[in-house]
Coordinates of C-alpha atoms in Angstrom, one line a residue:
Chain A
M183 CA -0.2 1.6 -11.7
R184 CA 0.2 0.6 -15.3
Y185 CA 3.9 1.2 -15.2
T186 CA 4.4 -0.6 -11.8
Q187 CA 2.3 -3.5 -12.8
T188 CA 4.0 -3.7 -16.2
L189 CA 7.4 -3.9 -14.5
R190 CA 6.1 -6.6 -12.2
M191 CA 4.7 -8.6 -15.2
L192 CA 7.8 -8.2 -17.3
N193 CA 9.9 -9.4 -14.4
G194 CA 7.6 -12.4 -14.0
L195 CA 7.8 -13.2 -17.7
K196 CA 11.6 -12.9 -17.6
W197 CA 11.8 -15.5 -14.9
L198 CA 9.3 -17.7 -16.8
A199 CA 11.6 -17.5 -19.9
I200 CA 14.6 -18.4 -17.8
V201 CA 12.8 -21.5 -16.4
F202 CA 11.6 -22.5 -19.9
A203 CA 15.1 -22.1 -21.3
A204 CA 16.7 -24.1 -18.5
F205 CA 14.1 -26.8 -18.9
Y206 CA 14.6 -27.0 -22.6
A207 CA 18.4 -27.2 -22.2
L208 CA 18.0 -30.0 -19.6
V209 CA 15.7 -32.0 -21.8
V210 CA 17.9 -31.6 -24.9
I211 CA 21.1 -32.5 -23.0
I212 CA 19.4 -35.7 -21.5
A213 CA 17.9 -36.6 -24.9
A214 CA 21.2 -36.0 -26.7
S215 CA 23.2 -38.1 -24.2
N216 CA 20.7 -41.0 -24.9
G217 CA 20.8 -40.5 -28.7
F218 CA 17.2 -39.4 -29.0
L219 CA 17.8 -36.0 -30.4
G220 CA 16.1 -35.7 -33.8
H221 CA 13.6 -38.5 -33.3
I222 CA 11.5 -40.1 -30.6
P223 CA 11.2 -43.9 -30.6
H224 CA 7.6 -45.0 -30.2
G225 CA 7.5 -48.6 -31.3
D226 CA 4.6 -49.6 -33.6
K227 CA 1.9 -47.7 -31.7
K228 CA 0.2 -44.9 -33.5
F229 CA 1.6 -41.7 -32.0
E230 CA -0.5 -38.5 -31.7
I231 CA -0.1 -35.1 -30.2
P232 CA -3.6 -33.5 -30.2
L233 CA -3.3 -29.7 -30.3
P234 CA -5.8 -29.2 -27.5
A235 CA -3.6 -31.3 -25.2
L236 CA -0.9 -28.7 -25.7
F237 CA -3.4 -26.0 -24.9
A238 CA -4.4 -27.8 -21.7
L239 CA -0.7 -27.9 -20.6
A240 CA -0.2 -24.2 -21.6
A241 CA -3.3 -23.3 -19.5
F242 CA -2.0 -25.2 -16.5
V243 CA 1.5 -23.6 -16.7
T244 CA -0.2 -20.2 -17.0
C245 CA -2.3 -21.0 -13.9
I246 CA 0.9 -21.5 -12.0
F247 CA 2.3 -18.3 -13.4
C248 CA -0.7 -16.2 -12.5
S249 CA -0.9 -17.6 -8.9
S250 CA 1.3 -14.7 -7.8
Y251 CA -0.3 -12.1 -10.1
G252 CA -3.8 -13.0 -8.8
R253 CA -2.7 -11.7 -5.5
T254 CA -1.5 -8.3 -6.7
L255 CA -4.2 -6.5 -4.7
S256 CA -3.1 -8.5 -1.6
S257 CA 0.6 -7.6 -2.2
E258 CA -0.4 -3.9 -2.4
N259 CA -1.9 -4.4 1.0
E260 CA 1.6 -5.3 2.3
D261 CA 2.2 -1.6 3.2
H262 CA 1.9 -0.1 -0.3
L263 CA -1.7 1.2 0.0
P264 CA -0.6 4.7 0.9
V265 CA 1.2 4.9 -2.5
V266 CA -1.5 3.1 -4.6
W267 CA -4.4 5.0 -3.1
T268 CA -2.9 8.5 -3.2
R269 CA -2.7 8.6 -7.0
P270 CA -5.3 10.6 -9.0
K271 CA -7.1 7.4 -9.9
S272 CA -10.1 5.6 -8.3
R273 CA -9.7 2.2 -6.8
L274 CA -11.9 0.8 -9.6
Q275 CA -9.6 2.4 -12.3
T276 CA -6.5 1.1 -10.4
T277 CA -7.9 -2.5 -10.2
L278 CA -8.9 -2.5 -13.9
T279 CA -5.5 -1.3 -14.9
I280 CA -3.9 -4.0 -12.9
V281 CA -6.2 -6.6 -14.4
G282 CA -5.6 -5.3 -17.9
V283 CA -1.8 -5.6 -17.5
D284 CA -2.0 -9.0 -15.9
S285 CA -4.3 -10.2 -18.7
L286 CA -1.6 -9.3 -21.3
G287 CA 0.9 -11.1 -19.1
M288 CA -1.2 -14.2 -18.9
L289 CA -1.7 -14.3 -22.6
A290 CA 2.1 -13.8 -23.0
A291 CA 2.8 -16.7 -20.6
F292 CA 0.3 -18.9 -22.5
A293 CA 2.0 -18.0 -25.8
M294 CA 5.5 -18.6 -24.4
Y295 CA 4.5 -22.1 -23.3
L296 CA 3.2 -22.8 -26.8
L297 CA 6.4 -21.5 -28.2
L298 CA 8.4 -23.7 -26.0
T299 CA 6.3 -26.7 -27.1
A300 CA 6.9 -25.7 -30.8
V301 CA 10.6 -25.5 -30.1
F302 CA 10.5 -29.0 -28.6
I303 CA 8.5 -30.4 -31.4
T304 CA 10.9 -28.9 -33.9
T305 CA 13.9 -30.1 -32.0
F306 CA 12.6 -33.7 -31.9
Q307 CA 11.1 -33.4 -35.4
V308 CA 7.6 -34.6 -34.5
W309 CA 5.5 -32.0 -36.2
H310 CA 3.8 -34.7 -38.3
Y311 CA 2.4 -36.3 -35.1
V312 CA 0.5 -33.1 -34.2
T313 CA -3.2 -33.5 -34.9
V314 CA -5.8 -30.8 -35.1
P315 CA -9.3 -32.1 -34.0
S316 CA -12.4 -30.4 -35.3
D317 CA -13.1 -28.8 -32.0
A318 CA -9.5 -27.4 -31.6
L319 CA -10.7 -23.8 -31.8
A320 CA -13.4 -24.2 -29.2
Q321 CA -10.9 -26.0 -27.0
F322 CA -8.5 -23.2 -27.4
G323 CA -11.2 -20.8 -26.2
R324 CA -11.7 -22.9 -23.1
Y325 CA -8.1 -23.2 -22.3
I326 CA -7.2 -19.5 -22.9
V327 CA -10.0 -18.5 -20.4
Q328 CA -9.1 -21.0 -17.7
P329 CA -6.1 -19.1 -16.3
F330 CA -8.2 -15.9 -16.2
A331 CA -10.8 -17.7 -14.0
F332 CA -8.0 -19.0 -11.8
Y333 CA -6.4 -15.6 -11.6
A334 CA -9.8 -13.9 -10.6
L335 CA -10.5 -16.5 -7.9
V336 CA -7.1 -16.0 -6.4
M337 CA -7.8 -12.3 -6.4
A338 CA -11.2 -12.9 -4.7
L339 CA -9.6 -15.1 -2.1
T340 CA -6.7 -12.7 -1.3
A341 CA -7.8 -9.1 -2.0
S342 CA -8.5 -8.3 1.6
T343 CA -5.4 -10.0 3.0
G344 CA -1.7 -8.9 3.2
C345 CA 1.1 -11.3 3.6
A346 CA -1.4 -14.1 4.5
G347 CA -2.5 -14.0 0.9
R348 CA 0.7 -16.0 -0.1
G349 CA -0.3 -18.9 2.2
L350 CA -3.9 -18.7 0.9
V351 CA -2.8 -19.2 -2.7
G352 CA -0.9 -22.3 -1.6
W353 CA -4.0 -23.7 0.1
F354 CA -6.1 -22.7 -2.9
W355 CA -3.9 -25.0 -5.1
V356 CA -4.1 -27.8 -2.6
G357 CA -7.9 -27.4 -2.2
A358 CA -8.5 -27.2 -6.0
I359 CA -6.5 -30.4 -6.7
F360 CA -8.0 -32.2 -3.8
L361 CA -11.5 -31.2 -4.8
G362 CA -10.8 -32.4 -8.3
I363 CA -9.7 -35.8 -7.0
L364 CA -12.8 -36.1 -4.8
A365 CA -15.1 -35.2 -7.7
A366 CA -13.4 -37.7 -10.0
S367 CA -13.1 -40.6 -7.5
P368 CA -15.6 -43.4 -8.2
F369 CA -15.2 -44.6 -4.6
I370 CA -17.0 -41.6 -3.0
P371 CA -20.6 -42.6 -2.2
N372 CA -23.5 -40.3 -3.0
P373 CA -24.6 -37.8 -1.9
W374 CA -21.0 -36.7 -1.3
H375 CA -19.9 -37.5 -4.8
A376 CA -22.7 -35.4 -6.2
I377 CA -21.9 -32.6 -3.8
F378 CA -18.2 -32.6 -4.7
N379 CA -19.2 -32.7 -8.4
Y380 CA -21.3 -29.5 -8.0
V381 CA -18.7 -27.7 -5.9
N382 CA -16.2 -28.7 -8.6
F383 CA -18.0 -26.3 -11.0
L384 CA -16.3 -23.5 -9.0
N385 CA -12.9 -25.1 -9.3
P386 CA -11.0 -23.6 -12.3
L387 CA -8.5 -26.4 -12.4
A388 CA -11.3 -28.9 -13.0
Y389 CA -11.9 -27.2 -16.4
G390 CA -8.4 -28.1 -17.5
S391 CA -8.8 -31.8 -18.1
Y392 CA -8.3 -33.1 -21.6
H393 CA -9.1 -36.7 -22.6
T394 CA -9.3 -38.2 -26.1
T395 CA -9.1 -41.7 -27.6
S396 CA -7.7 -42.4 -31.0
G397 CA -7.4 -46.0 -32.1
T398 CA -5.7 -47.8 -29.3
E399 CA -4.1 -44.6 -27.9
T400 CA -5.7 -42.6 -25.0
I401 CA -4.5 -39.1 -24.3
N402 CA -5.2 -37.8 -20.8
V403 CA -4.0 -34.4 -19.8
M404 CA -4.7 -32.6 -16.5
G405 CA -7.2 -34.9 -14.9
G406 CA -7.6 -38.2 -16.7
P407 CA -10.7 -39.8 -18.0
T408 CA -13.1 -37.9 -15.8
P409 CA -15.5 -35.6 -17.5
T410 CA -13.7 -33.7 -20.3
Y411 CA -16.2 -31.0 -20.0
V412 CA -17.1 -29.9 -16.5
A413 CA -20.1 -28.0 -17.7
G414 CA -21.1 -31.3 -19.4
L415 CA -22.0 -29.9 -22.8
A416 CA -19.2 -28.6 -24.9
P417 CA -15.9 -26.7 -24.5
V418 CA -17.9 -23.5 -25.3
M419 CA -20.0 -24.1 -22.3
D420 CA -16.9 -24.7 -20.2
A421 CA -15.5 -21.5 -21.5
A422 CA -18.7 -19.6 -20.6
A423 CA -18.6 -21.1 -17.1
L424 CA -14.9 -20.0 -16.7
L425 CA -15.8 -16.5 -17.9
I426 CA -18.5 -16.4 -15.2
L427 CA -15.9 -17.5 -12.6
F428 CA -13.6 -14.8 -13.9
A429 CA -16.3 -12.0 -13.7
A430 CA -17.4 -13.2 -10.2
G431 CA -13.9 -13.4 -8.9
L432 CA -13.0 -9.9 -10.1
T433 CA -16.2 -8.5 -8.6
L434 CA -15.6 -10.1 -5.3
G435 CA -12.0 -9.0 -5.3
L436 CA -12.9 -5.4 -6.2
I437 CA -15.6 -5.3 -3.5
Q438 CA -13.1 -6.3 -0.9
W439 CA -10.4 -3.9 -2.3
R440 CA -12.8 -1.0 -2.1
R441 CA -13.7 -1.8 1.5
L442 CA -10.1 -2.2 2.6
E443 CA -8.4 0.3 4.9
A444 CA -4.7 1.1 5.0
Chain F
M54 CA -7.5 24.9 -9.8
M55 CA -7.5 28.0 -7.7
M56 CA -9.0 28.0 -4.2
N57 CA -11.3 30.6 -2.8
E58 CA -9.5 32.9 -0.4
G59 CA -10.7 32.2 3.1
T60 CA -11.8 28.6 2.5
P61 CA -9.7 26.4 4.6
A62 CA -7.4 24.1 2.7
I63 CA -8.4 21.2 5.1
S64 CA -11.4 21.1 7.4
I65 CA -11.8 18.2 9.8
D66 CA -15.2 18.1 11.4
R67 CA -15.8 15.9 14.5
L68 CA -13.7 13.1 13.1
T69 CA -13.9 9.9 15.1
K70 CA -12.2 6.7 14.3
R71 CA -12.7 3.4 16.2
Y72 CA -10.8 0.2 15.6
G73 CA -13.1 -2.3 17.3
Q74 CA -13.3 -1.3 20.9
T75 CA -10.3 1.1 20.6
L76 CA -11.0 4.7 20.1
A77 CA -8.1 6.0 18.0
V78 CA -9.5 9.5 17.3
E79 CA -12.4 11.1 19.1
S80 CA -14.4 14.0 17.8
L81 CA -11.5 15.9 16.3
S82 CA -12.2 19.2 14.7
L83 CA -9.4 21.2 13.0
S84 CA -9.1 23.8 10.3
V85 CA -6.0 24.3 8.3
P86 CA -5.8 27.7 6.5
Q87 CA -4.5 27.8 3.0
G88 CA -0.8 28.4 2.6
T89 CA 0.1 27.7 6.2
I90 CA 2.4 25.2 7.8
F91 CA 0.5 23.2 10.3
G92 CA 2.2 21.0 12.9
L93 CA 0.4 18.1 14.4
L94 CA 2.0 17.0 17.6
G95 CA 1.3 14.1 19.9
T96 CA 2.8 11.3 21.8
N97 CA 3.0 7.8 20.2
G98 CA -0.5 6.5 19.8
A99 CA -2.0 10.0 20.1
G100 CA -3.9 9.4 16.8
K101 CA -1.9 11.5 14.4
T102 CA -1.3 8.8 11.8
T103 CA -5.0 7.7 12.0
T104 CA -6.0 11.3 11.5
F105 CA -3.9 11.5 8.4
K106 CA -5.3 8.2 7.1
C107 CA -8.8 9.4 7.6
M108 CA -8.1 12.7 5.9
L109 CA -6.7 10.9 2.8
G110 CA -9.4 8.2 2.5
L111 CA -6.9 5.5 3.5
A112 CA -9.2 4.7 6.5
R113 CA -12.9 5.3 6.8
P114 CA -13.9 7.7 9.6
S115 CA -16.4 6.1 12.1
E116 CA -18.0 9.5 12.4
G117 CA -17.3 13.0 11.1
S118 CA -16.0 14.2 7.9
V119 CA -13.0 15.8 6.2
S120 CA -13.1 18.3 3.3
F121 CA -10.4 19.8 1.2
E122 CA -11.1 23.4 0.0
G123 CA -14.7 22.9 1.1
R124 CA -15.2 19.7 -0.9
P125 CA -14.9 16.0 -0.1
L126 CA -11.8 14.2 -1.2
T127 CA -12.0 12.7 -4.7
P128 CA -9.2 10.9 -6.7
P129 CA -8.5 13.9 -9.0
L130 CA -7.5 16.0 -5.9
F131 CA -4.5 13.7 -5.5
E132 CA -3.1 15.4 -8.6
R133 CA -2.4 18.4 -6.3
L134 CA -1.9 16.6 -3.0
A135 CA 1.2 14.6 -1.8
Y136 CA 1.4 12.3 1.1
V137 CA 4.5 10.9 2.8
P138 CA 3.5 8.2 5.2
E139 CA 5.3 7.5 8.5
K140 CA 6.4 4.1 7.2
C141 CA 7.9 3.9 3.8
A142 CA 5.2 2.5 1.4
L143 CA 7.3 2.4 -1.8
Y144 CA 8.2 -0.7 -3.7
E145 CA 11.5 -2.1 -2.5
W146 CA 12.1 -3.9 -5.8
M147 CA 12.1 -0.7 -7.8
T148 CA 15.1 1.5 -8.4
G149 CA 15.2 5.2 -7.7
A150 CA 14.9 5.9 -11.5
Q151 CA 11.9 3.5 -11.8
L152 CA 10.2 5.2 -8.8
L153 CA 10.7 8.6 -10.5
E154 CA 9.3 7.2 -13.7
M155 CA 6.3 5.8 -11.8
Q156 CA 5.7 9.3 -10.5
R157 CA 6.1 10.9 -13.9
R158 CA 3.5 8.6 -15.4
S159 CA 1.1 9.2 -12.5
F160 CA 1.1 12.9 -12.1
S161 CA 0.8 15.5 -14.8
R162 CA 2.5 18.1 -12.5
Y163 CA 5.6 16.0 -12.1
D164 CA 8.7 18.1 -12.6
D165 CA 11.7 16.0 -13.7
K166 CA 14.2 18.8 -13.2
R167 CA 13.0 19.3 -9.6
A168 CA 13.0 15.6 -8.9
N169 CA 16.6 15.3 -10.1
E170 CA 17.7 18.3 -8.0
L171 CA 16.1 16.6 -4.9
M172 CA 17.7 13.3 -5.7
D173 CA 21.0 15.1 -5.7
L174 CA 20.1 17.1 -2.5
F175 CA 19.5 13.8 -0.6
A176 CA 22.4 12.1 -2.4
L177 CA 20.2 9.2 -3.7
D178 CA 21.4 6.7 -6.2
R179 CA 19.0 6.4 -9.1
K180 CA 20.3 3.0 -10.1
K181 CA 20.0 1.5 -6.6
K182 CA 16.9 -0.5 -5.6
L183 CA 14.9 1.0 -2.8
G184 CA 15.3 -2.2 -0.7
K185 CA 19.1 -1.4 -0.6
F186 CA 18.5 2.1 0.7
S187 CA 18.8 2.8 4.4
K188 CA 15.6 3.8 6.3
G189 CA 16.6 7.4 6.1
Q190 CA 17.2 7.2 2.3
Q191 CA 13.8 5.5 1.9
T192 CA 12.2 8.4 3.7
A193 CA 14.2 10.8 1.5
M194 CA 13.0 9.0 -1.6
A195 CA 9.4 9.4 -0.5
L196 CA 10.0 13.1 0.0
V197 CA 11.6 13.4 -3.4
L198 CA 8.5 11.9 -5.0
A199 CA 6.2 14.1 -2.9
F200 CA 8.0 17.4 -3.6
S201 CA 8.5 16.5 -7.3
I202 CA 4.9 17.2 -8.2
H203 CA 4.7 20.7 -6.8
P204 CA 1.8 19.8 -4.6
E205 CA -0.6 22.4 -3.3
I206 CA -1.3 20.4 -0.2
L207 CA 1.4 18.3 1.5
V208 CA 0.6 15.9 4.2
L209 CA 3.8 14.6 5.9
D210 CA 3.8 12.0 8.6
E211 CA 7.1 12.2 10.5
P212 CA 8.9 13.4 7.3
A213 CA 12.3 13.6 9.0
A214 CA 12.3 10.3 10.7
G215 CA 15.5 8.4 10.2
L216 CA 17.2 11.3 8.5
D217 CA 20.5 12.8 9.6
P218 CA 20.6 16.4 10.9
V219 CA 21.8 17.7 7.6
H220 CA 18.9 16.2 5.7
Q221 CA 16.5 17.0 8.4
R222 CA 17.4 20.6 7.8
H223 CA 16.8 20.1 4.1
V224 CA 13.3 18.8 4.8
L225 CA 12.6 21.8 6.9
D226 CA 13.8 24.1 4.2
L227 CA 11.7 22.3 1.6
I228 CA 8.6 22.6 3.8
I229 CA 9.1 26.3 4.4
G230 CA 9.9 26.8 0.7
E231 CA 6.8 25.0 -0.5
S232 CA 4.7 27.1 1.9
A233 CA 6.3 30.3 0.7
G234 CA 5.2 29.2 -2.8
G235 CA 1.6 29.0 -1.6
A236 CA 1.3 25.3 -0.6
T237 CA -0.4 24.2 2.5
V238 CA 1.7 21.8 4.6
V239 CA 0.5 19.6 7.4
F240 CA 3.1 17.6 9.1
S241 CA 3.7 15.6 12.3
S242 CA 7.0 15.2 14.1
H243 CA 8.4 14.2 17.4
Q244 CA 11.1 16.8 16.8
I245 CA 9.3 19.7 18.5
G246 CA 12.2 22.1 17.7
Q247 CA 11.6 21.5 14.0
V248 CA 7.8 22.1 14.4
E249 CA 8.5 25.3 16.3
R250 CA 10.9 26.5 13.6
A251 CA 8.6 25.8 10.7
A252 CA 4.9 25.7 11.8
E253 CA 2.8 28.7 12.1
R254 CA 0.0 26.8 13.7
V255 CA 0.0 23.6 15.8
A256 CA -2.4 21.2 17.2
I257 CA -1.5 18.8 20.1
M258 CA -3.3 15.5 20.3
H259 CA -3.2 13.2 23.2
Q260 CA -5.0 9.8 23.5
G261 CA -7.1 10.5 20.4
T262 CA -8.4 13.9 21.4
L263 CA -7.4 17.4 20.5
R264 CA -5.8 19.1 23.6
L265 CA -4.6 22.3 22.1
A266 CA -4.6 24.2 18.8
G267 CA -3.7 27.6 17.7
E268 CA -1.0 29.9 16.3
V269 CA 2.4 29.1 17.8
E270 CA 3.3 32.7 18.7
Q271 CA -0.1 33.2 20.3
L272 CA 0.2 30.0 22.3
K273 CA 3.7 31.0 23.5
S274 CA 2.6 34.5 24.5
D275 CA -0.5 33.1 26.4
L276 CA 1.6 30.6 28.4
K277 CA 4.4 31.5 30.7
V278 CA 6.8 29.8 33.2
V279 CA 7.4 31.5 36.5
E280 CA 10.8 30.1 37.6
A281 CA 12.1 30.8 41.1
T282 CA 15.3 29.7 42.9
F283 CA 15.5 29.5 46.7
D284 CA 18.5 29.4 49.0
T285 CA 17.3 26.2 50.5
D286 CA 14.8 23.6 49.2
A287 CA 11.9 25.2 47.6
P288 CA 8.9 25.6 49.9
S289 CA 5.6 23.9 49.3
L290 CA 3.6 25.8 46.7
N291 CA 0.4 23.9 47.3
G292 CA -1.5 27.1 47.8
L293 CA -0.7 28.1 44.2
S294 CA -2.2 25.0 42.6
A295 CA -5.7 26.3 43.4
E296 CA -5.1 29.3 41.3
P297 CA -7.1 29.0 38.0
S298 CA -4.2 30.3 35.9
V299 CA -1.7 27.7 37.3
G300 CA -1.2 24.5 35.3
Q301 CA 1.7 22.5 36.4
I302 CA 4.1 23.0 39.3
Q303 CA 7.5 21.4 39.1
R304 CA 9.9 21.3 42.1
A305 CA 13.5 20.1 41.9
G306 CA 15.5 20.9 45.0
R307 CA 15.9 24.7 45.2
L308 CA 14.3 25.3 41.8
V309 CA 10.6 25.6 41.2
R310 CA 8.8 26.1 37.9
V311 CA 5.1 27.1 37.7
Y312 CA 3.4 26.9 34.3
V313 CA 0.8 29.5 34.1
K314 CA -1.8 30.8 31.6
G315 CA -1.6 34.6 31.1
N316 CA 1.3 36.9 31.9
G317 CA 2.3 35.3 35.2
D318 CA 2.7 38.6 37.1
E319 CA 0.3 37.6 39.8
I320 CA 1.9 34.3 40.4
A321 CA 5.4 35.8 40.3
R322 CA 4.3 38.3 43.0
K323 CA 3.0 35.5 45.2
I324 CA 6.2 33.5 44.9
G325 CA 8.2 36.7 45.5
D326 CA 6.4 36.9 48.9
M327 CA 8.1 33.6 49.8
H328 CA 11.6 35.3 49.6
P329 CA 13.2 33.4 46.8
R330 CA 16.8 34.3 45.8
S331 CA 15.4 35.0 42.3
V332 CA 12.2 34.9 40.4
R333 CA 11.7 35.5 36.7
I334 CA 8.9 35.1 34.1
L335 CA 9.9 33.1 31.0
D336 CA 8.1 32.5 27.7
Q337 CA 7.2 28.8 27.3
N338 CA 8.7 27.2 24.2
L339 CA 6.7 24.7 22.2
E340 CA 8.2 21.8 24.0
D341 CA 7.1 23.3 27.4
I342 CA 3.6 23.8 25.9
F343 CA 3.6 20.3 24.5
L344 CA 4.7 18.6 27.8
T345 CA 2.3 20.6 29.9
T346 CA -0.5 19.8 27.5
V347 CA 0.0 16.1 27.4
G348 CA 0.9 15.9 31.1
S349 CA -2.2 15.1 33.1
S350 CA -2.0 18.1 35.4
G351 CA -1.6 20.5 32.6
S352 CA -4.5 19.2 30.5
A353 CA -7.2 21.3 32.1
M354 CA -5.3 24.5 31.5
A355 CA -4.4 23.5 28.0
A356 CA -8.0 22.8 27.2
D357 CA -8.8 26.3 28.4
V358 CA -6.2 27.8 26.1
A359 CA -7.4 25.6 23.2
G360 CA -10.9 27.1 23.7
A361 CA -9.5 30.5 23.6
S362 CA -6.9 30.2 20.8
G363 CA -8.2 27.2 18.7
R364 CA -10.4 27.3 15.7

């Protein structure tokens, strides 16, 4: 399974690289045609690019990327089980191999997005605007774990399905975004607001928000001025909560996979 | 790993599989001796594929058990066991070369030389993606992967489906060749002629139950057809249907065929008393046996024979 999954993952990364390259080319062409290449006009306002904001965006893009890889078990259930289950490996070993390869792929996707960002920053010569807050490392920990939690929950949701898993992933995105909106909305009365807030602990996308204020500038990434830390304490706690979601998702996915019949 | 002589390669003990209210396989018991070619026959929906799935752990038996060489199936056994499912389960996005590489990395017994010979035998393009292969080529690719690991046990579900007659013959030769090398082969096919040519033992399933099992030659010698031709329309043979050895009676104009258990002499004598133009006793071929077995009127007789010739 390692070989098959590696091929799948490399194919996914190839397409991600193509999309990034196309996006970069488009932005550069538009910027160049407007005379912005080499600098970005920002008036008199203090301009800042906090490093964790870039991590937050990288995590979000990686979540999109791993939407399909989270349903690998489900895609094996689209008629491939007689191949997967007649190898001299247990289902547990097979699953762990898949998760291992996917993990490397997710890290690669995260790194590729950061690389794209670095290329943009270099192209537009805005390195001096990048700031590194004191909690940048902890924030990095949170954002690097977020796609893993997302991946595992997709796996838990789809492991026992076949083709239907594709639709479920779409609905998972809709549900996760909608739940985040409900939890953030100040117009929802209690106890509903409290309930949505609690359920939102299970929503991996909710852990992706980044919000910081510096002088007159407010940076909102992935969720706006709602709680920056879902677990409410620190990025480390959020990372711990995401790790729990990751472990729980994998366990649920594996239980279903082991009960499945071809 | 060497097997003990006398221990069946595969033992199925009272296997039952239910899907909800549907009984797919009911109390099936079979024993496949080592090094034999075993044909599993049955109409569509007879339970052959479900039986294979239960054997290989792809489906959980509702009751009963399956053992290989006296032991339950465990993942390491798949190092020596190959399965070709009825429906191609390979990855359509992979090329022939990638599928071979997948096999090489999964099985220590993988033989690259053998795999390449088989790719050439079935005229498969290594650079082409499986999704671009025809159905027959996809089946052939699955067979290449299965035979490339020199399996000791081969389970093939309709291995010749979709193949042209030339490649069907290749499959038959491969099956016979593997068996000659000591492998145990269990395969299902609707091509009864192929089963008759290759299999030493057969089992016939119908509606989820075993109707007949035994050695092909033994079954053929135990079951005869008494065929008589009359000058006018064949007379009613109702009197014969009460005979315990008579299974099915077919009348078509002046011709009458009576399927019997045993040597058929007694029945031939009784028909001879009706003054036919000719009467002769023929061996039943496997197709006759199959059709009589799955036909409702032949079931009782077939069950008797199964009791006598089965496991």
